[in-house]
Amino acid sequence: MDSKSLIKQFILTQLVKDSATKDLSDIDSLIDSGIIDSLAIMKLLSFLEEQFEIQIGGDELVMENFETIDAIEQMIAGKKA
Amino acid sequence: MSLSLTEEQKSLQQNIIKFAQSELNDNLIEKDNNAEFNRTNWKKCAELGIMSLMVPEEYEGTGADPLTAFIAMEALSYGCRDAGLVHAIVTQQICIVLLSIFGSDLLKKRYLPKLASGELIASQALTEPEAGSDVSSMTSRAIKKANEYIINGRKTFTTNGPITDVVFLFAVTNPERIKFGGVSCIVIEKGTKGFSRDKPVDKMGLRTLLNGDLIFEDCIVSAENIIGKEGQGMIIFNETIEWERAIMAATHLGTLRRIFETCVNYANTRVQFKKPIGKNQSISNKIADMRVNLELSELIVEKIGKLKNNKKRAAMECSIAKLFVSESLKSAALEAIQIHGGYGFMKEFEIERDLRDSIAATIYSGTSEMQKNIIASLSGL
């Protein structure tokens, strides 16, 4: 499974509270939809750091990097490059 | 913490204990009765380098690694029986961590050296009368106009609030994203027009720690006072509170160890019916329970110290540590009174103050109930 699919699967299975939501587009706002809140971001960061063996801190902890699945994937790709 | 300390860490630990026991424990009953913050002892701690532990060296700090800082704070709270003073110092350190991680170079240069030296007293303001754990109920607003923020709102229970020189304020900058992405952190100095500090509130414990309301009425600050980026407030808070829970757990560990040793000593020396009371299982079992909690507390605090040393995220572990050590402390403080009998109930013996102080430990920085919610959520629920 590629990075984007892993991220999407985690969000859908672990962060989405509305069981009716079965899919997300890569550009849906995770913040405006209420999927990412103060607790969800902690879960997401723990997942990303463990799954991709990276550390996310300081300047990377900005909203833009968590706005969409695309944005998260790009941040991960940038760190892995 | 007794496991695998370096010689340097052991030396630091012993020096701080000796300093705290000899310098910080005078007139505590009187100061507790009067709810008096000890500024003289605050300065002494700053001179010893306690506040500067986590300040990077380039900003006139010690730049100690997290585990070493936790060892130092455990030693301080073991030796210093003024829990209010220790808590005030923890708050200073949290603000230092917040600024060190997220602040601009300009703000770091402006504030870190003075926070490290104790010249400035810092506070962090999030809680509001109607918004405790539920940040989405926050009503404080910071509206940007040109290169300034206009701030209105009221913060409550703010630690160090009544004496704060610098406040790290969390306020809503985008009401449409209040749950996430709409809160920002802004630093404001005492003396800024429109910013005022209310009188200290009266509390059952931690009475030498001053808490109070901060009021913002059309308070205008430069946009350069923002910490990180606009909308980054909840991420900043999340990151900072992880550190807060870690440092709090270390300080609670020190107090827990002191209470345990006090109880062992008393149980060995207090003789009733021609034998030390510790020979009674009803007493020794209480002390055994304390020992179990002390040992496990040591392990979790050491674990988070090592995780932080390796720059690992430790939200779950910090919540576990905060929950377990604070509840262990409260339990030990209550049993300590029972072990000391009538003497434990008397203010003169300074046992009862530990209980009053320890109750707050299971409330601030997220109640025990909130810690369980976080732990459950991070466990996949």
mmCIF file of C-alpha atoms in Angstrom, chain B residues 1-3 13 17 74-75 77-78 248-265 285-303 320-321 323-333 335:
data_model
loop_
_atom_site.group_PDB
_atom_site.id
_atom_site.type_symbol
_atom_site.label_atom_id
_atom_site.label_comp_id
_atom_site.label_asym_id
_atom_site.label_seq_id
_atom_site.Cartn_x
_atom_site.Cartn_y
_atom_site.Cartn_z
ATOM 1 C CA MET B 1 14.851 8.439 39.782
ATOM 2 C CA SER B 2 17.533 6.007 40.739
ATOM 3 C CA LEU B 3 18.052 4.008 37.550
ATOM 4 C CA GLN B 13 20.312 15.719 41.976
ATOM 5 C CA ILE B 17 18.172 18.388 47.192
ATOM 6 C CA GLU B 74 12.169 15.615 40.968
ATOM 7 C CA ALA B 75 15.043 16.586 43.250
ATOM 8 C CA SER B 77 10.171 18.789 44.788
ATOM 9 C CA TYR B 78 11.757 16.148 47.020
ATOM 10 C CA MET B 248 4.549 17.638 36.511
ATOM 11 C CA ALA B 249 4.934 13.869 36.805
ATOM 12 C CA ALA B 250 8.611 14.311 37.671
ATOM 13 C CA THR B 251 7.796 16.827 40.409
ATOM 14 C CA HIS B 252 5.001 14.660 41.797
ATOM 15 C CA LEU B 253 7.472 11.793 41.920
ATOM 16 C CA GLY B 254 9.801 13.838 44.123
ATOM 17 C CA THR B 255 6.997 14.694 46.527
ATOM 18 C CA LEU B 256 5.793 11.091 46.563
ATOM 19 C CA ARG B 257 9.281 9.913 47.506
ATOM 20 C CA ARG B 258 9.488 12.454 50.338
ATOM 21 C CA ILE B 259 6.080 11.416 51.723
ATOM 22 C CA PHE B 260 7.037 7.746 51.505
ATOM 23 C CA GLU B 261 10.297 8.279 53.392
ATOM 24 C CA THR B 262 8.570 10.429 56.007
ATOM 25 C CA CYS B 263 6.029 7.670 56.605
ATOM 26 C CA VAL B 264 8.665 4.933 56.828
ATOM 27 C CA ASN B 265 10.600 6.981 59.352
ATOM 28 C CA ASN B 285 0.508 -2.435 54.010
ATOM 29 C CA LYS B 286 -0.150 1.256 53.417
ATOM 30 C CA ILE B 287 3.574 1.846 53.136
ATOM 31 C CA ALA B 288 3.980 -1.154 50.830
ATOM 32 C CA ASP B 289 1.311 0.312 48.548
ATOM 33 C CA MET B 290 3.203 3.614 48.506
ATOM 34 C CA ARG B 291 6.409 1.783 47.622
ATOM 35 C CA VAL B 292 4.757 -0.033 44.715
ATOM 36 C CA ASN B 293 3.419 3.239 43.337
ATOM 37 C CA LEU B 294 6.767 4.962 43.887
ATOM 38 C CA GLU B 295 8.674 2.294 41.971
ATOM 39 C CA LEU B 296 6.203 2.293 39.070
ATOM 40 C CA SER B 297 6.163 6.091 39.004
ATOM 41 C CA GLU B 298 9.939 6.095 38.705
ATOM 42 C CA LEU B 299 9.751 3.785 35.717
ATOM 43 C CA ILE B 300 7.207 5.827 33.769
ATOM 44 C CA VAL B 301 8.977 9.132 34.468
ATOM 45 C CA GLU B 302 12.279 7.660 33.373
ATOM 46 C CA LYS B 303 10.602 6.276 30.251
ATOM 47 C CA ILE B 320 -0.183 7.843 31.746
ATOM 48 C CA ALA B 321 2.600 9.365 33.841
ATOM 49 C CA LEU B 323 -2.443 10.226 35.739
ATOM 50 C CA PHE B 324 -0.562 7.536 37.623
ATOM 51 C CA VAL B 325 1.917 9.668 39.546
ATOM 52 C CA SER B 326 -0.597 12.328 40.563
ATOM 53 C CA GLU B 327 -3.122 9.736 41.758
ATOM 54 C CA SER B 328 -0.329 7.895 43.598
ATOM 55 C CA LEU B 329 0.694 11.148 45.225
ATOM 56 C CA LYS B 330 -2.842 11.979 46.352
ATOM 57 C CA SER B 331 -3.314 8.479 47.719
ATOM 58 C CA ALA B 332 0.021 8.576 49.573
ATOM 59 C CA ALA B 333 -0.710 12.020 51.022
ATOM 60 C CA GLU B 335 -2.538 7.609 53.849
#
